[in-house]
Structures are given as C-alpha cells and as structure tokens.
Coordinates of C-alpha atoms in Angstrom, one line a residue:
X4 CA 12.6 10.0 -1.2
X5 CA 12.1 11.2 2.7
X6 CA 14.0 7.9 3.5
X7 CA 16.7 7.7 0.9
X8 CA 17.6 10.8 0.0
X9 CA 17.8 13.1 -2.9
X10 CA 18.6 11.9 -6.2
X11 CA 20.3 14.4 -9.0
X12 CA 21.3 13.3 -12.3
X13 CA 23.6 16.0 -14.4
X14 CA 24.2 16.3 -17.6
X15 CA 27.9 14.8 -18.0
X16 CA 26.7 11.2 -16.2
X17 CA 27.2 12.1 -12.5
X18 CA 24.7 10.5 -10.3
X19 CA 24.5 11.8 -6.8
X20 CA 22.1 11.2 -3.9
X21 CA 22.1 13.2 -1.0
X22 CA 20.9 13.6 3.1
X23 CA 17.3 15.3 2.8
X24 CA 17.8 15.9 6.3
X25 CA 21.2 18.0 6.3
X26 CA 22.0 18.6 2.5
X27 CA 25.0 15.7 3.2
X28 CA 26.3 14.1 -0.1
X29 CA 25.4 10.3 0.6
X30 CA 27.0 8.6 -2.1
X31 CA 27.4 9.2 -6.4
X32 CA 27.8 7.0 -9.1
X33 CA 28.9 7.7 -12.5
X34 CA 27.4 6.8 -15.8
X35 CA 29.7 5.7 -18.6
X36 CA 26.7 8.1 -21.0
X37 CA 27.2 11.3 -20.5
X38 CA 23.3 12.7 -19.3
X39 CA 20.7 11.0 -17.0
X40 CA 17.4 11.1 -18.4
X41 CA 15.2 9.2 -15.7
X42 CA 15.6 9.1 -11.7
X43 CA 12.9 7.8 -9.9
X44 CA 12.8 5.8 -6.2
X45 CA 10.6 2.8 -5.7
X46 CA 8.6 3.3 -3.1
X47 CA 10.2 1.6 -0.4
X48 CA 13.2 3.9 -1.3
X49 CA 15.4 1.2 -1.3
X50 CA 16.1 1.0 -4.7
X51 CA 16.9 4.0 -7.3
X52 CA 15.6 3.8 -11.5
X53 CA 18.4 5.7 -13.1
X54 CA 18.8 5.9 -16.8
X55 CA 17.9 2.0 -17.4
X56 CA 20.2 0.9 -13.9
X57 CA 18.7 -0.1 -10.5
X58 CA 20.7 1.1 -7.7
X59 CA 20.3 0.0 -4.5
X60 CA 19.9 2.9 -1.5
X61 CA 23.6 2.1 -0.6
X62 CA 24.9 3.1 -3.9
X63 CA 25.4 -0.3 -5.6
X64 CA 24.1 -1.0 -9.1
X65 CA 22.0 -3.8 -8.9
X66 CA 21.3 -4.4 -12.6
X67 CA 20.5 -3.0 -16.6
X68 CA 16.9 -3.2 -17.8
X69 CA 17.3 -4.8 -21.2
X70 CA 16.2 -2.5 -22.8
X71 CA 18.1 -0.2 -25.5
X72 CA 18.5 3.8 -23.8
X73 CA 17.6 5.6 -27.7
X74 CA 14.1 4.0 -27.2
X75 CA 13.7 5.2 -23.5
X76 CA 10.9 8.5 -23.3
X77 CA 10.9 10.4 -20.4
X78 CA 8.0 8.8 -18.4
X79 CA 8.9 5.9 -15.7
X80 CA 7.0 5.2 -12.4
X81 CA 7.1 2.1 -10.3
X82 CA 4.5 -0.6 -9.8
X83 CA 5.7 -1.6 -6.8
X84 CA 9.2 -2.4 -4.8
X85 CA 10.0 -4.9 -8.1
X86 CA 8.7 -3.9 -11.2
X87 CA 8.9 -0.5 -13.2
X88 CA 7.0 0.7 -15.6
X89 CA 9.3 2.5 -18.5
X90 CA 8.0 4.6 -21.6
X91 CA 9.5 2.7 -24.5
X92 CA 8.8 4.9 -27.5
X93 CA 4.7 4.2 -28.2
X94 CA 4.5 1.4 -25.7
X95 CA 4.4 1.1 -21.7
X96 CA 6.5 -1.7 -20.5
X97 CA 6.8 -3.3 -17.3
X98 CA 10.0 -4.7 -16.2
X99 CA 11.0 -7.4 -13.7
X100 CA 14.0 -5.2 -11.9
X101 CA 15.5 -8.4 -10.8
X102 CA 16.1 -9.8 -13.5
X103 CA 16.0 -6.9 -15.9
X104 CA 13.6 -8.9 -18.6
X105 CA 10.6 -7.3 -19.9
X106 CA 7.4 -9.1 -17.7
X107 CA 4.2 -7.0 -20.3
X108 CA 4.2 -4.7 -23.2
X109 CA 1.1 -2.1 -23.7
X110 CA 0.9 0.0 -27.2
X111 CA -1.7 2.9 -25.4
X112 CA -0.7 6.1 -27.8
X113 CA -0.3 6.4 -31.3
X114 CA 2.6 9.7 -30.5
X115 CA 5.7 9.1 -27.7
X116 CA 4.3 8.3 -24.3
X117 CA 5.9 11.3 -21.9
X118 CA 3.9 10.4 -18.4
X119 CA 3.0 7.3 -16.5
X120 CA 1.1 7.0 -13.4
X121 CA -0.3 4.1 -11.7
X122 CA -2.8 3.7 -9.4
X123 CA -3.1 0.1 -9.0
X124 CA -1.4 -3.4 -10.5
X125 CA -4.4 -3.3 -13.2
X126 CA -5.0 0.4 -14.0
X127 CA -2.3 2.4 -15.4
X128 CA -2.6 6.7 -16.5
X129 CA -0.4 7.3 -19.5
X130 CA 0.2 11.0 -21.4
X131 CA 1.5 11.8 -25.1
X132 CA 2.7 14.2 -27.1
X133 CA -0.7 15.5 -27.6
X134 CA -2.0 16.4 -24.8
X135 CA -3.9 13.7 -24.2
X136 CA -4.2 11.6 -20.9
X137 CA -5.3 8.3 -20.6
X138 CA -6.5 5.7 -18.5
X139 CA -6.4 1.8 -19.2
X140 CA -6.7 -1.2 -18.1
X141 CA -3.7 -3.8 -18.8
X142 CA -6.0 -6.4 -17.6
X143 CA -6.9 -6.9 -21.4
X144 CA -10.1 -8.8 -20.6
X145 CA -11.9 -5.3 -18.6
X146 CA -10.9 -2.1 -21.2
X147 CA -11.0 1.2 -19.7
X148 CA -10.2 3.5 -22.5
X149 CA -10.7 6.6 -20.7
X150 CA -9.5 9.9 -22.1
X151 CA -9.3 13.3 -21.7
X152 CA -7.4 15.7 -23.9
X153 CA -6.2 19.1 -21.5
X154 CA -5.6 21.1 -24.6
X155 CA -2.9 21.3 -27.5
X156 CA 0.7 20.6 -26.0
X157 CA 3.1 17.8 -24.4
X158 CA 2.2 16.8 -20.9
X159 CA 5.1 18.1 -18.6
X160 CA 3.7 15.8 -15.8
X161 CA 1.7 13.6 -14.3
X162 CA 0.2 12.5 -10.9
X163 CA -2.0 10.6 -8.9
X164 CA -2.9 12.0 -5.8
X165 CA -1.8 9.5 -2.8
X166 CA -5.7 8.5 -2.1
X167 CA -5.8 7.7 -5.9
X168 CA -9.1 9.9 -6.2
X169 CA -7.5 13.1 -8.2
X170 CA -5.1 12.9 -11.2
X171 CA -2.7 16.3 -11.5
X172 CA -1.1 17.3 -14.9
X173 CA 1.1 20.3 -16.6
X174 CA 1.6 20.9 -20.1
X175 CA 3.2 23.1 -22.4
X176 CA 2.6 26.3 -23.7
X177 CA 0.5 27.5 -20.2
X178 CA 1.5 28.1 -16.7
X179 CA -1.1 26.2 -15.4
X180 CA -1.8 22.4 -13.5
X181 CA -5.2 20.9 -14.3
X182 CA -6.4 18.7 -11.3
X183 CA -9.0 16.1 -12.7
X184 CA -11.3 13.2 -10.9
X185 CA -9.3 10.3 -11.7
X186 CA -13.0 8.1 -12.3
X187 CA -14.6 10.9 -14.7
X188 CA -11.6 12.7 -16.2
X189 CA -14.4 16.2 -14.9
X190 CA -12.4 18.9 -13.8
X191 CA -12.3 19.6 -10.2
X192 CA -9.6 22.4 -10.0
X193 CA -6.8 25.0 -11.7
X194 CA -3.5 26.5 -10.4
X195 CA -1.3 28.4 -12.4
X196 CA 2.2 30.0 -11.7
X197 CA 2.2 33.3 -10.8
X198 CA 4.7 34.1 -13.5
X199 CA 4.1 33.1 -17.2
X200 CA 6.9 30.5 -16.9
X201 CA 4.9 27.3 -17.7
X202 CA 5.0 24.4 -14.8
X203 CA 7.3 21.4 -15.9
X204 CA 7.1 19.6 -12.3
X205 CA 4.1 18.8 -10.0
X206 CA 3.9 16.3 -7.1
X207 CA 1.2 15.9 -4.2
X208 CA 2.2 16.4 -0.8
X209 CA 1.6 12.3 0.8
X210 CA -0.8 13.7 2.9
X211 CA -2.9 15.2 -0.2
X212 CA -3.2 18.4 0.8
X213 CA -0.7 20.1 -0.5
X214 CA 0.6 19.9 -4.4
X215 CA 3.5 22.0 -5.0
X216 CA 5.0 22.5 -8.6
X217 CA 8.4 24.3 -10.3
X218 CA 8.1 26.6 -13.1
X219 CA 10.9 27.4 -15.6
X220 CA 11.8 30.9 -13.8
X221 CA 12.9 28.5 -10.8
X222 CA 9.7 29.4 -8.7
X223 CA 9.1 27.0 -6.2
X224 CA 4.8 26.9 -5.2
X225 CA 2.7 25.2 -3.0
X226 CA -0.9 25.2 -3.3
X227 CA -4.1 24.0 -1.6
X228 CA -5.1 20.7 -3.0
X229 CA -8.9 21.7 -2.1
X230 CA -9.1 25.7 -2.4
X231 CA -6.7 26.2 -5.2
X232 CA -5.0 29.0 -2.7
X233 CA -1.2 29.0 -3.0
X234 CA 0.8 29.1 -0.1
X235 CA 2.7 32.6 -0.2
X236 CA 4.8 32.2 2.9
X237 CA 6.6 28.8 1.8
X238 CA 6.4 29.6 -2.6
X239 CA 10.0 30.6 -3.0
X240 CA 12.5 31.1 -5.7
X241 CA 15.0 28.3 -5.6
X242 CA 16.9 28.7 -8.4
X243 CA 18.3 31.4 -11.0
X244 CA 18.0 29.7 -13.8

C-alpha cells in the first residue's frame, strides 16, 4: 500500500511491513503457524488481512476471522475499509472484520475458488480451478451469471482495472495476461512475458495505464494498458529465483 507500506509474509510465520519510501523495516509480527498464505491491505491501508488476522497499520492485531485456516483458498480482496471477502473452499464469504463473524455466504464454483475481485458492494468477479472466471451478482434477486473460460488451467490472478471497465487475469500453463471488458467478458487485449516463465502476479497501475506483472524467472514487466507495448526501460529482473 503507497500509504502503509509493504507487506511480506515468509514461510516460517514472520510478518513484516516495510517503508515503500526508503526500504525501512516498519514493524513485524509473528504468526504462531508457520507460513502466511494471504496479505492483503484494505484500501484505506489502515488495516492489513494476514492469514485470517486483521492488523492494524501500527502493527497491532486487531482480531481472528472465525473462520478455520485448512478451509482458507488463496483468493481474498476487500469490500471496503470493514468487510473482506475470503475464498472458503467452494464458497465466497464476506466477513464483518470487526467483529470477525461471517455477514453472507455465496457457493459461485463447483472446484476451489483461487481469485476474487470486486467491483462494487453488489457485483463480485470470482476464478476456479478451471479456468473459468465469473461474474455475479450477490444481490440474489438481479443474477448475473456471466462467464468466461480463458482456457484449461488455475487462474494465477485476478484484477479489476481502477475504472472497473477492464478485468485482467493470468493462468497456468502460459506466459500470458488476458485483459477482458469486464460487461462482455470480449477480449480487448494480450501480454505475455518475454520469457516462457508463466505470470503468477498482475496488478493495474491506479491510474490504469500501466499493468505490470512478475513471472516465475523473477522478471519484473510493465506494459501499456491500451497498446499492449511493454515498457523496456523499467521491466527488470528483481529476483534470482
């Protein structure tokens, strides 16, 4: 979060957010679990999903979703600065983060849900297993159903752009992002990685023009959101491994 910092989970519990500006550890908190599955910020960036905790931005854990971590999928986003939407095994539930109690339960895929993205309180973009993305409505009384399979493979992400417009997704088995109209499900766009490294992360810039994505080779690239065109100065390696 451009606010709050960076979050990192690792592998033996350690949570750790640090200064975006100066690379500054902030603060870190330790799980008694030994990985961290989830981390996402609200968007006020004043509070921090982590693993079924809310954190606050100070590094205080504010509460426990009730809700038991062997169900959890990898696929959480927030509705807004007080409720969280969490992949429970088939089912999308939102949770009240104040309380920590369960507030709506949705069953929207028959295989584990892996991506959530919402647009608005009433429509909500889920992926599975499958590869197939959909969009519904959990206002039960006006049914979207819209969906669009992107071909054979689990959905590595998933994202709205900011002006809710354009839906992005990666999956596995190519090195490429699809970028879709978010009304029609039509194809409007591909990337791809420059390597053969598949893309397992993919954001929007908040402006929408930029969407930059991670491969598995540690490739950092940035693309045009309307040409497609990828940034060569600022695509980088960041990583070995």
């Amino acid at each position: 979060h451009a606010k709050s910092g960076l979050a990192s989970g690792h592998r033996h519990g350690h949570l750790r957010v640090w200064n975006p500006e100066n690379a500054d550890l902030k603060w870190k908190g330790q799980f008694e679990l030994k990985d961290i599955l989830l981390l996402k910020w609200n968007p006020s960036g004043d509070k921090l999903f982590a693993d079924r905790s809310i954190w606050s931005s100070q590094g205080e854990r504010l509460n426990v979703l009730n809700i038991r971590r062997e169900r959890l999928t990898d696929a959480v986003t927030w509705a807004d600065d007080e409720t969280v939407f969490v992949g429970r095994d088939h089912e999308v539930v939102l949770f009240d983060t104040r309380s920590g109690d369960s507030i709506t339960t949705c069953k929207l895929h028959s295989g584990l849900i892996n991506g959530i993205g919402v647009a608005s309180a009433e429509q909500i973009l889920t992926s599975g297993e499958n590869g197939v993305i959909r969009l519904s409505s959990l206002n039960q009384t006006v049914p979207l159903g819209r969906s669009v399979s992107i071909g054979n493979g689990r959905i590595l992400s998933l994202a709205w752009s900011p002006n809710d417009r354009r839906v992005s997704a990666t999956r596995k088995g190519t090195n490429k992002a699809f970028v879709l109209d978010a009304r029609t499900f039509a194809p409007l766009l591909e990337v791809a990685n420059p390597g053969p490294h598949q893309l397992h992360g993919f954001q929007w810039s908040r402006d929408g023009k930029k969407m930059v994505g991670i491969g598995y080779d540690g490739v950092l690239n940035i693309w045009d959101s309307t040409t497609g065109e990828r940034d060569v100065l600022h695509s980088t390696g960041i990583c070995e491994e």
